[in-house]
Amino acid sequence: MGTSVQVTPLCGVYNENPLSYLVSIDGFNFLVDCGWNDQFDPSLLQPLSRVASTIDAVLLSHADTLHLGALPYAIKQLGLSAPVYSTEPVFRLGLLTMYDQYLSRKQVSEFDLFTLDDIDSAFQSVTRLTYSQNHHLSGKGEGIVIAPHVAGHLLGGTVWKITKDGEDVIYAVDFNHRKERHLNGTALGSFVRPAVLITDAYNALNNQPYRRQKDKEFGDILKKTLRAGGNVLLPVDTAGRVLELILLLESYWSDENMNYPIYFLTYVASSTIDYVKSFLEWMSDSIAKSFEKTRENIFLLKYVTLLINKTDLDNAPEGPKVVLASMASLEAGFSHDIFVEWANDSKNLVLFTERGQFATLARMLQADPPPKAVKVVVSKRVPLVGEELIAYEEEQDRIKKEALKASLIKEEELKTSHGSDNNNSDPMVIDSGNNHVPPEVAGPRGGGYRDIFIDGFVPPSTSVAPMFPCYENTSEWDDFGEVINPDDYVIKDEDMNQIAMHGGGDINGKLDEGAAGLILDTKPSKVVSDERTVQVKCVLVYMDFEGRSDGRSIKNILSHVAPLKLVLVHGSAEATEHLKQHCLKHVCPHVYAPQIDETIDVTSDLCAYKVQLSEKLMSNVLFKKLGDYEVAWVDAVVGKTENDMLSLLPVSEAAPPHKSVLVGDLKLADIKQFLSGKGVQVEFAGGALRCGEYVTLRKVGDATQKGGGSGAQQIVIEGPLCEDYYKIRDYLYSQFYLL
């Protein structure tokens, strides 16, 4: 049989819940994505908690909460300890996304599922890979190769390719085939006939308008609202699709000469843009070419102002404005507070650019027709005063005293243990455990030092020596000196404040001053909540800027990729069933849509064997250079070695002659360049190559056939049998080796 592959959904099938799937390849367990929703519902992670300790590696595909939001909690609480892999932008922007989530929750609740330290700890275990980089796993994963490829949708978004014994398992969710302002389209279409493809049905029922039409409608509705004196709120994610929206606004403001202010408001807005400026090589080809020509960074924003706290927005000049604020779900963050303030004014506009998560305020407001009023909980953190402050300080004093008492007891126990260890080697220490104590020395307590004069203090009952204990230095030494314990150099919690004071809270000390101020604000406080009914009089509009391929494009891509087996995840029940039926008819006969905790076996039906090539066989094989590889015909019989392994042995009789086989894809442009280098005058004429005066080269056949097999390709040489004919033929034979 082929490579063993099992897929078990842990979350996110037949619904729009976060994405998390267990993919087992020959017993090596991958956790592909580790998402959570904006409500941070622990019940969603129950399937993950049952398998977290068995996971061998984690692959992250996108830098948003739905794909990596549960990573800090899983590592802290669920026993997940596997190495994590992602691209550099997913690592950096995912870190900022989790910071923003934590700070937003901490301002309105006693959030305790994870801390900033937990976030840092989780992301420190991430190994960053570049696109198309093959990473070979070791140990239990020996023989498995993982590689990230372009997914589109979000910066650094990844289609994961997992290869074992020549068979590919592709994980491609939330991809976008369209090229955008800051992103290239997905590389999924470059894969042909993988053994297994895992993809989502999220957009299977949706079709998008053309980009120009959508961009025009977006700009027109903004202009109309602002000129009428209204404000515009765009609830956005922290560091994902908001980047495309920022570039769209910058372009529109420049083209239309608009002067209305635009604000980007998150706790990590400045850090987000600073990081994005350094990720130009991860963006679209047009951005890279523009930077090479002009040396101007497209994210040097001219019209968008970065804010990191709502006070700055409140102090902004009066008048119409556009605000991009997190979170997109309106469950928490600045967008929630701004919506509550602006919803009652019919001049204002709330423009949703992505579907809200299920059961969130944003999803409720996107209903058709939208509600006229919604109940919301408005919470804020206020400092403690009066009796509450006194009670808090008394409680803190009690906790400190208990901690001090516990530390003294621990220190005393430590001294006792050190003293006991030194009794045997120090002749000045009296062994209190000796049963043969002279009667003239023994006292009422049976101690070993009754007649010793003690000046100034009475030793505790645990004392065993008439002198201060002498602790020997038991440090280990090697050829380079004393062995260093790395734990001695770990930065302590009390030192973190000093680091943060100089501008840091994350791994590289890259955190906005406002966010750092929240971390360092140790004033006693509490959360005050107020449930209100908000009258929704503002205009509510939804426009699709999610950056995902639509249903028509998904079907075309799947037909081109033509996987041997297809697994559908993440999408409504209706969308999943619709795409499943389509794929059964037009893509492949093996289509699966498993339920939560349902394990499906998608092992390939192909047989793969490992064989040794005997030295006797290899000594007679003639290799020929072909690009970066060497190829040759091998005629052999299968046998076994002394270790009972399969081996290829030379045939006893002469092998029959072989037919000519062309390896690779013939390109007339390459042939033209090669012949020009040999001094032959070559030019294209009517889809063929005109070589000199008499010889013409034509290509027949096409290598790009469905299924990945090479088509019947030929180079036909036309012309009289002259000197040029034979010379050009010899050149081709020397360049394109025929096996």
Short mmCIF file of N, CA and C in Angstrom, two decimals, residues 578-712:
data_model
loop_
_atom_site.label_atom_id
_atom_site.label_comp_id
_atom_site.label_asym_id
_atom_site.label_seq_id
_atom_site.Cartn_x
_atom_site.Cartn_y
_atom_site.Cartn_z
N HIS A 578 -23.14 20.82 -1.35
CA HIS A 578 -23.17 21.27 -2.75
C HIS A 578 -21.84 21.00 -3.44
N LEU A 579 -20.74 21.38 -2.79
CA LEU A 579 -19.42 21.17 -3.40
C LEU A 579 -19.09 19.68 -3.49
N LYS A 580 -19.52 18.91 -2.51
CA LYS A 580 -19.26 17.47 -2.54
C LYS A 580 -19.91 16.83 -3.76
N GLN A 581 -21.16 17.15 -4.02
CA GLN A 581 -21.86 16.55 -5.16
C GLN A 581 -21.23 17.00 -6.49
N HIS A 582 -20.82 18.25 -6.55
CA HIS A 582 -20.17 18.73 -7.77
C HIS A 582 -18.86 17.97 -8.02
N CYS A 583 -18.05 17.82 -6.98
CA CYS A 583 -16.75 17.17 -7.14
C CYS A 583 -16.89 15.69 -7.47
N LEU A 584 -17.91 15.03 -6.93
CA LEU A 584 -18.13 13.62 -7.27
C LEU A 584 -18.40 13.46 -8.77
N LYS A 585 -19.04 14.43 -9.37
CA LYS A 585 -19.37 14.34 -10.80
C LYS A 585 -18.23 14.81 -11.69
N HIS A 586 -17.48 15.83 -11.25
CA HIS A 586 -16.57 16.50 -12.17
C HIS A 586 -15.10 16.48 -11.76
N VAL A 587 -14.77 16.06 -10.54
CA VAL A 587 -13.38 16.15 -10.08
C VAL A 587 -12.78 14.77 -9.84
N CYS A 588 -13.29 14.01 -8.90
CA CYS A 588 -12.76 12.68 -8.60
C CYS A 588 -13.84 11.85 -7.92
N PRO A 589 -13.73 10.53 -7.96
CA PRO A 589 -14.77 9.68 -7.38
C PRO A 589 -14.68 9.52 -5.87
N HIS A 590 -13.56 9.98 -5.28
CA HIS A 590 -13.36 9.79 -3.84
C HIS A 590 -13.41 11.16 -3.15
N VAL A 591 -14.59 11.55 -2.69
CA VAL A 591 -14.78 12.83 -2.01
C VAL A 591 -15.35 12.56 -0.62
N TYR A 592 -14.73 13.15 0.40
CA TYR A 592 -15.12 12.90 1.80
C TYR A 592 -15.45 14.23 2.47
N ALA A 593 -16.43 14.19 3.36
CA ALA A 593 -16.79 15.35 4.18
C ALA A 593 -17.05 14.85 5.59
N PRO A 594 -16.00 14.59 6.37
CA PRO A 594 -16.15 13.96 7.69
C PRO A 594 -16.75 14.89 8.73
N GLN A 595 -17.30 14.30 9.78
CA GLN A 595 -17.83 15.03 10.93
C GLN A 595 -16.71 15.21 11.96
N ILE A 596 -17.01 15.99 13.02
CA ILE A 596 -16.06 16.19 14.11
C ILE A 596 -15.72 14.84 14.73
N ASP A 597 -14.41 14.63 14.96
CA ASP A 597 -13.89 13.41 15.59
C ASP A 597 -14.07 12.16 14.73
N GLU A 598 -14.51 12.32 13.50
CA GLU A 598 -14.62 11.17 12.60
C GLU A 598 -13.32 11.03 11.81
N THR A 599 -12.66 9.89 11.96
CA THR A 599 -11.40 9.66 11.26
C THR A 599 -11.67 8.95 9.94
N ILE A 600 -11.18 9.51 8.86
CA ILE A 600 -11.33 8.88 7.55
C ILE A 600 -9.95 8.48 7.04
N ASP A 601 -9.89 7.33 6.41
CA ASP A 601 -8.65 6.80 5.86
C ASP A 601 -8.59 7.16 4.38
N VAL A 602 -7.66 8.03 4.01
CA VAL A 602 -7.49 8.43 2.62
C VAL A 602 -6.14 7.96 2.10
N THR A 603 -5.72 6.79 2.57
CA THR A 603 -4.47 6.20 2.09
C THR A 603 -4.55 5.96 0.59
N SER A 604 -3.48 6.26 -0.09
CA SER A 604 -3.45 6.10 -1.53
C SER A 604 -3.56 4.63 -1.92
N ASP A 605 -4.22 4.38 -3.04
CA ASP A 605 -4.34 3.02 -3.55
C ASP A 605 -3.08 2.57 -4.28
N LEU A 606 -2.16 3.49 -4.50
CA LEU A 606 -0.92 3.14 -5.18
C LEU A 606 -0.01 2.37 -4.24
N CYS A 607 0.85 1.54 -4.80
CA CYS A 607 1.81 0.78 -4.01
C CYS A 607 3.19 1.41 -4.17
N ALA A 608 3.87 1.61 -3.07
CA ALA A 608 5.22 2.19 -3.09
C ALA A 608 6.15 1.26 -2.33
N TYR A 609 7.30 1.00 -2.90
CA TYR A 609 8.28 0.12 -2.28
C TYR A 609 9.63 0.82 -2.24
N LYS A 610 10.40 0.49 -1.24
CA LYS A 610 11.77 0.97 -1.15
C LYS A 610 12.71 -0.17 -1.56
N VAL A 611 13.59 0.13 -2.50
CA VAL A 611 14.52 -0.88 -2.99
C VAL A 611 15.94 -0.33 -2.98
N GLN A 612 16.89 -1.23 -2.86
CA GLN A 612 18.29 -0.86 -2.96
C GLN A 612 18.77 -1.11 -4.38
N LEU A 613 19.68 -0.26 -4.83
CA LEU A 613 20.32 -0.46 -6.13
C LEU A 613 21.68 -1.09 -5.89
N SER A 614 21.85 -2.30 -6.37
CA SER A 614 23.10 -3.03 -6.11
C SER A 614 24.27 -2.36 -6.82
N GLU A 615 25.45 -2.52 -6.26
CA GLU A 615 26.64 -1.92 -6.85
C GLU A 615 26.92 -2.50 -8.24
N LYS A 616 26.66 -3.79 -8.41
CA LYS A 616 26.89 -4.43 -9.70
C LYS A 616 26.00 -3.82 -10.78
N LEU A 617 24.76 -3.50 -10.41
CA LEU A 617 23.85 -2.87 -11.35
C LEU A 617 24.30 -1.45 -11.69
N MET A 618 24.65 -0.67 -10.67
CA MET A 618 24.99 0.74 -10.88
C MET A 618 26.28 0.91 -11.68
N SER A 619 27.17 -0.08 -11.62
CA SER A 619 28.43 0.04 -12.34
C SER A 619 28.23 0.00 -13.85
N ASN A 620 27.10 -0.51 -14.32
CA ASN A 620 26.84 -0.62 -15.75
C ASN A 620 25.80 0.38 -16.25
N VAL A 621 25.34 1.27 -15.38
CA VAL A 621 24.32 2.24 -15.77
C VAL A 621 24.99 3.51 -16.30
N LEU A 622 24.51 3.98 -17.44
CA LEU A 622 25.05 5.18 -18.05
C LEU A 622 24.11 6.35 -17.78
N PHE A 623 24.57 7.29 -16.95
CA PHE A 623 23.76 8.46 -16.61
C PHE A 623 24.04 9.59 -17.60
N LYS A 624 23.00 10.37 -17.83
CA LYS A 624 23.11 11.54 -18.70
C LYS A 624 22.58 12.76 -17.97
N LYS A 625 23.32 13.85 -18.03
CA LYS A 625 22.93 15.08 -17.35
C LYS A 625 21.68 15.66 -17.99
N LEU A 626 20.68 15.99 -17.15
CA LEU A 626 19.44 16.61 -17.62
C LEU A 626 19.08 17.72 -16.66
N GLY A 627 19.50 18.94 -16.99
CA GLY A 627 19.26 20.06 -16.07
C GLY A 627 20.04 19.84 -14.78
N ASP A 628 19.32 19.87 -13.66
CA ASP A 628 19.96 19.64 -12.36
C ASP A 628 19.99 18.17 -11.98
N TYR A 629 19.54 17.31 -12.86
CA TYR A 629 19.43 15.90 -12.53
C TYR A 629 20.24 15.06 -13.51
N GLU A 630 20.40 13.77 -13.17
CA GLU A 630 20.98 12.79 -14.06
C GLU A 630 19.99 11.65 -14.23
N VAL A 631 19.76 11.22 -15.46
CA VAL A 631 18.77 10.19 -15.74
C VAL A 631 19.42 9.07 -16.54
N ALA A 632 18.81 7.88 -16.44
CA ALA A 632 19.32 6.73 -17.18
C ALA A 632 18.26 5.65 -17.22
N TRP A 633 18.36 4.79 -18.24
CA TRP A 633 17.53 3.58 -18.27
C TRP A 633 18.14 2.56 -17.32
N VAL A 634 17.29 1.84 -16.61
CA VAL A 634 17.75 0.75 -15.74
C VAL A 634 16.97 -0.50 -16.09
N ASP A 635 17.67 -1.56 -16.48
CA ASP A 635 17.06 -2.87 -16.71
C ASP A 635 17.52 -3.78 -15.59
N ALA A 636 16.59 -4.26 -14.79
CA ALA A 636 16.97 -5.02 -13.61
C ALA A 636 15.87 -5.99 -13.23
N VAL A 637 16.22 -6.90 -12.34
CA VAL A 637 15.25 -7.81 -11.74
C VAL A 637 15.23 -7.56 -10.25
N VAL A 638 14.08 -7.82 -9.63
CA VAL A 638 13.93 -7.58 -8.20
C VAL A 638 14.38 -8.82 -7.43
N GLY A 639 15.27 -8.59 -6.48
CA GLY A 639 15.71 -9.66 -5.60
C GLY A 639 15.75 -9.19 -4.17
N LYS A 640 16.40 -9.95 -3.30
CA LYS A 640 16.52 -9.59 -1.90
C LYS A 640 17.96 -9.64 -1.45
N THR A 641 18.31 -8.73 -0.54
CA THR A 641 19.65 -8.70 0.01
C THR A 641 19.74 -9.66 1.20
N GLU A 642 20.93 -9.71 1.80
CA GLU A 642 21.11 -10.56 2.98
C GLU A 642 20.25 -10.10 4.14
N ASN A 643 19.95 -8.78 4.17
CA ASN A 643 19.11 -8.23 5.24
C ASN A 643 17.62 -8.34 4.91
N ASP A 644 17.30 -9.10 3.89
CA ASP A 644 15.92 -9.33 3.48
C ASP A 644 15.25 -8.07 2.93
N MET A 645 16.05 -7.11 2.41
CA MET A 645 15.50 -5.92 1.78
C MET A 645 15.42 -6.13 0.28
N LEU A 646 14.44 -5.47 -0.36
CA LEU A 646 14.32 -5.55 -1.80
C LEU A 646 15.49 -4.86 -2.47
N SER A 647 15.97 -5.45 -3.55
CA SER A 647 17.12 -4.90 -4.26
C SER A 647 16.95 -5.13 -5.75
N LEU A 648 17.46 -4.19 -6.55
CA LEU A 648 17.46 -4.34 -8.00
C LEU A 648 18.80 -4.91 -8.43
N LEU A 649 18.74 -6.03 -9.16
CA LEU A 649 19.94 -6.75 -9.59
C LEU A 649 20.01 -6.74 -11.11
N PRO A 650 21.20 -6.84 -11.68
CA PRO A 650 21.33 -6.85 -13.15
C PRO A 650 20.60 -8.05 -13.76
N VAL A 651 20.10 -7.83 -14.97
CA VAL A 651 19.45 -8.93 -15.69
C VAL A 651 20.52 -9.86 -16.24
N SER A 652 20.18 -11.12 -16.37
CA SER A 652 21.15 -12.11 -16.84
C SER A 652 21.30 -12.10 -18.35
N GLU A 653 20.24 -11.65 -19.07
CA GLU A 653 20.28 -11.61 -20.51
C GLU A 653 20.29 -10.16 -21.00
N ALA A 654 20.63 -9.99 -22.26
CA ALA A 654 20.66 -8.65 -22.83
C ALA A 654 19.25 -8.06 -22.87
N ALA A 655 19.14 -6.81 -22.44
CA ALA A 655 17.83 -6.14 -22.40
C ALA A 655 17.40 -5.75 -23.80
N PRO A 656 16.09 -5.80 -24.09
CA PRO A 656 15.61 -5.37 -25.41
C PRO A 656 15.81 -3.87 -25.59
N PRO A 657 15.88 -3.40 -26.82
CA PRO A 657 16.07 -1.95 -27.06
C PRO A 657 14.87 -1.15 -26.57
N HIS A 658 15.13 0.10 -26.20
CA HIS A 658 14.09 0.97 -25.67
C HIS A 658 13.62 1.96 -26.73
N LYS A 659 12.35 2.32 -26.62
CA LYS A 659 11.85 3.40 -27.45
C LYS A 659 12.34 4.73 -26.91
N SER A 660 12.42 5.71 -27.77
CA SER A 660 12.86 7.04 -27.35
C SER A 660 11.83 7.65 -26.41
N VAL A 661 12.30 8.24 -25.32
CA VAL A 661 11.44 8.88 -24.33
C VAL A 661 11.94 10.30 -24.10
N LEU A 662 11.05 11.25 -24.21
CA LEU A 662 11.40 12.65 -23.96
C LEU A 662 11.02 13.01 -22.53
N VAL A 663 11.97 13.48 -21.75
CA VAL A 663 11.74 13.86 -20.36
C VAL A 663 11.70 15.38 -20.27
N GLY A 664 10.61 15.91 -19.71
CA GLY A 664 10.49 17.35 -19.54
C GLY A 664 9.56 17.97 -20.57
N ASP A 665 9.55 19.27 -20.60
CA ASP A 665 8.66 20.02 -21.49
C ASP A 665 9.51 20.80 -22.48
N LEU A 666 9.31 20.52 -23.76
CA LEU A 666 10.06 21.23 -24.78
C LEU A 666 9.51 22.65 -24.95
N LYS A 667 10.40 23.61 -24.99
CA LYS A 667 10.01 25.00 -25.20
C LYS A 667 10.82 25.56 -26.36
N LEU A 668 10.13 26.05 -27.37
CA LEU A 668 10.81 26.61 -28.53
C LEU A 668 11.68 27.81 -28.15
N ALA A 669 11.25 28.54 -27.13
CA ALA A 669 12.04 29.70 -26.70
C ALA A 669 13.41 29.25 -26.19
N ASP A 670 13.44 28.11 -25.46
CA ASP A 670 14.73 27.60 -24.97
C ASP A 670 15.60 27.13 -26.12
N ILE A 671 14.97 26.47 -27.11
CA ILE A 671 15.73 26.00 -28.27
C ILE A 671 16.29 27.18 -29.05
N LYS A 672 15.49 28.23 -29.19
CA LYS A 672 15.97 29.43 -29.90
C LYS A 672 17.19 30.03 -29.22
N GLN A 673 17.12 30.14 -27.87
CA GLN A 673 18.25 30.70 -27.13
C GLN A 673 19.49 29.82 -27.28
N PHE A 674 19.29 28.49 -27.25
CA PHE A 674 20.41 27.57 -27.35
C PHE A 674 21.07 27.65 -28.73
N LEU A 675 20.26 27.62 -29.80
CA LEU A 675 20.81 27.66 -31.14
C LEU A 675 21.47 29.00 -31.43
N SER A 676 20.91 30.09 -30.89
CA SER A 676 21.53 31.40 -31.07
C SER A 676 22.92 31.42 -30.46
N GLY A 677 23.05 30.73 -29.32
CA GLY A 677 24.37 30.65 -28.68
C GLY A 677 25.37 29.85 -29.49
N LYS A 678 24.87 29.01 -30.39
CA LYS A 678 25.75 28.22 -31.25
C LYS A 678 26.04 28.93 -32.58
N GLY A 679 25.54 30.15 -32.72
CA GLY A 679 25.81 30.92 -33.92
C GLY A 679 24.82 30.72 -35.04
N VAL A 680 23.70 30.06 -34.78
CA VAL A 680 22.68 29.84 -35.79
C VAL A 680 21.71 31.02 -35.78
N GLN A 681 21.38 31.53 -36.95
CA GLN A 681 20.40 32.61 -37.04
C GLN A 681 18.99 32.00 -36.89
N VAL A 682 18.31 32.42 -35.81
CA VAL A 682 17.01 31.83 -35.48
C VAL A 682 16.01 32.95 -35.26
N GLU A 683 14.78 32.73 -35.76
CA GLU A 683 13.71 33.67 -35.50
C GLU A 683 12.37 32.92 -35.54
N PHE A 684 11.41 33.47 -34.76
CA PHE A 684 10.07 32.88 -34.77
C PHE A 684 9.34 33.32 -36.02
N ALA A 685 8.62 32.35 -36.62
CA ALA A 685 7.82 32.65 -37.81
C ALA A 685 6.63 31.70 -37.84
N GLY A 686 5.45 32.26 -37.62
CA GLY A 686 4.24 31.45 -37.69
C GLY A 686 4.19 30.33 -36.66
N GLY A 687 4.68 30.58 -35.45
CA GLY A 687 4.64 29.56 -34.40
C GLY A 687 5.73 28.52 -34.52
N ALA A 688 6.67 28.71 -35.45
CA ALA A 688 7.78 27.78 -35.63
C ALA A 688 9.09 28.56 -35.58
N LEU A 689 10.20 27.83 -35.55
CA LEU A 689 11.52 28.45 -35.53
C LEU A 689 12.14 28.33 -36.92
N ARG A 690 12.48 29.44 -37.47
CA ARG A 690 13.17 29.47 -38.76
C ARG A 690 14.66 29.53 -38.49
N CYS A 691 15.38 28.46 -38.88
CA CYS A 691 16.81 28.34 -38.59
C CYS A 691 17.58 28.48 -39.90
N GLY A 692 18.26 29.58 -40.04
CA GLY A 692 18.98 29.81 -41.29
C GLY A 692 18.00 30.01 -42.43
N GLU A 693 18.41 29.56 -43.64
CA GLU A 693 17.59 29.78 -44.82
C GLU A 693 16.63 28.63 -45.11
N TYR A 694 17.00 27.40 -44.69
CA TYR A 694 16.27 26.25 -45.19
C TYR A 694 15.56 25.42 -44.12
N VAL A 695 15.99 25.49 -42.87
CA VAL A 695 15.52 24.56 -41.84
C VAL A 695 14.47 25.25 -40.95
N THR A 696 13.40 24.49 -40.65
CA THR A 696 12.33 24.99 -39.77
C THR A 696 12.07 23.94 -38.69
N LEU A 697 11.92 24.42 -37.43
CA LEU A 697 11.60 23.54 -36.30
C LEU A 697 10.18 23.82 -35.84
N ARG A 698 9.40 22.74 -35.71
CA ARG A 698 8.03 22.86 -35.20
C ARG A 698 7.85 21.95 -34.00
N LYS A 699 7.06 22.43 -33.05
CA LYS A 699 6.73 21.62 -31.86
C LYS A 699 5.34 21.04 -32.04
N VAL A 700 5.22 19.74 -31.79
CA VAL A 700 3.95 19.04 -31.90
C VAL A 700 3.62 18.41 -30.56
N GLY A 701 2.40 18.64 -30.05
CA GLY A 701 2.00 18.06 -28.76
C GLY A 701 2.13 19.07 -27.65
N ASP A 702 1.60 18.69 -26.45
CA ASP A 702 1.56 19.59 -25.29
C ASP A 702 1.77 18.78 -24.04
N ALA A 703 2.65 19.27 -23.15
CA ALA A 703 2.94 18.54 -21.91
C ALA A 703 1.93 18.80 -20.82
N THR A 704 1.16 19.88 -20.93
CA THR A 704 0.26 20.26 -19.83
C THR A 704 -1.07 19.56 -19.95
N GLN A 705 -1.06 18.26 -19.77
CA GLN A 705 -2.29 17.49 -19.83
C GLN A 705 -2.82 17.22 -18.44
N LYS A 706 -4.13 17.08 -18.32
CA LYS A 706 -4.74 16.77 -17.04
C LYS A 706 -4.21 15.45 -16.53
N GLY A 707 -3.83 15.44 -15.28
CA GLY A 707 -3.31 14.21 -14.69
C GLY A 707 -1.82 14.26 -14.52
N GLY A 708 -1.16 15.27 -15.10
CA GLY A 708 0.26 15.44 -14.86
C GLY A 708 1.13 14.62 -15.77
N GLY A 709 0.60 13.74 -16.60
CA GLY A 709 1.43 12.96 -17.49
C GLY A 709 1.94 13.79 -18.64
N SER A 710 3.11 13.46 -19.14
CA SER A 710 3.67 14.20 -20.26
C SER A 710 2.95 13.81 -21.53
N GLY A 711 2.58 14.81 -22.31
CA GLY A 711 1.89 14.52 -23.56
C GLY A 711 2.87 14.05 -24.62
N ALA A 712 2.36 13.73 -25.79
CA ALA A 712 3.17 13.28 -26.91
C ALA A 712 3.81 14.49 -27.56
#
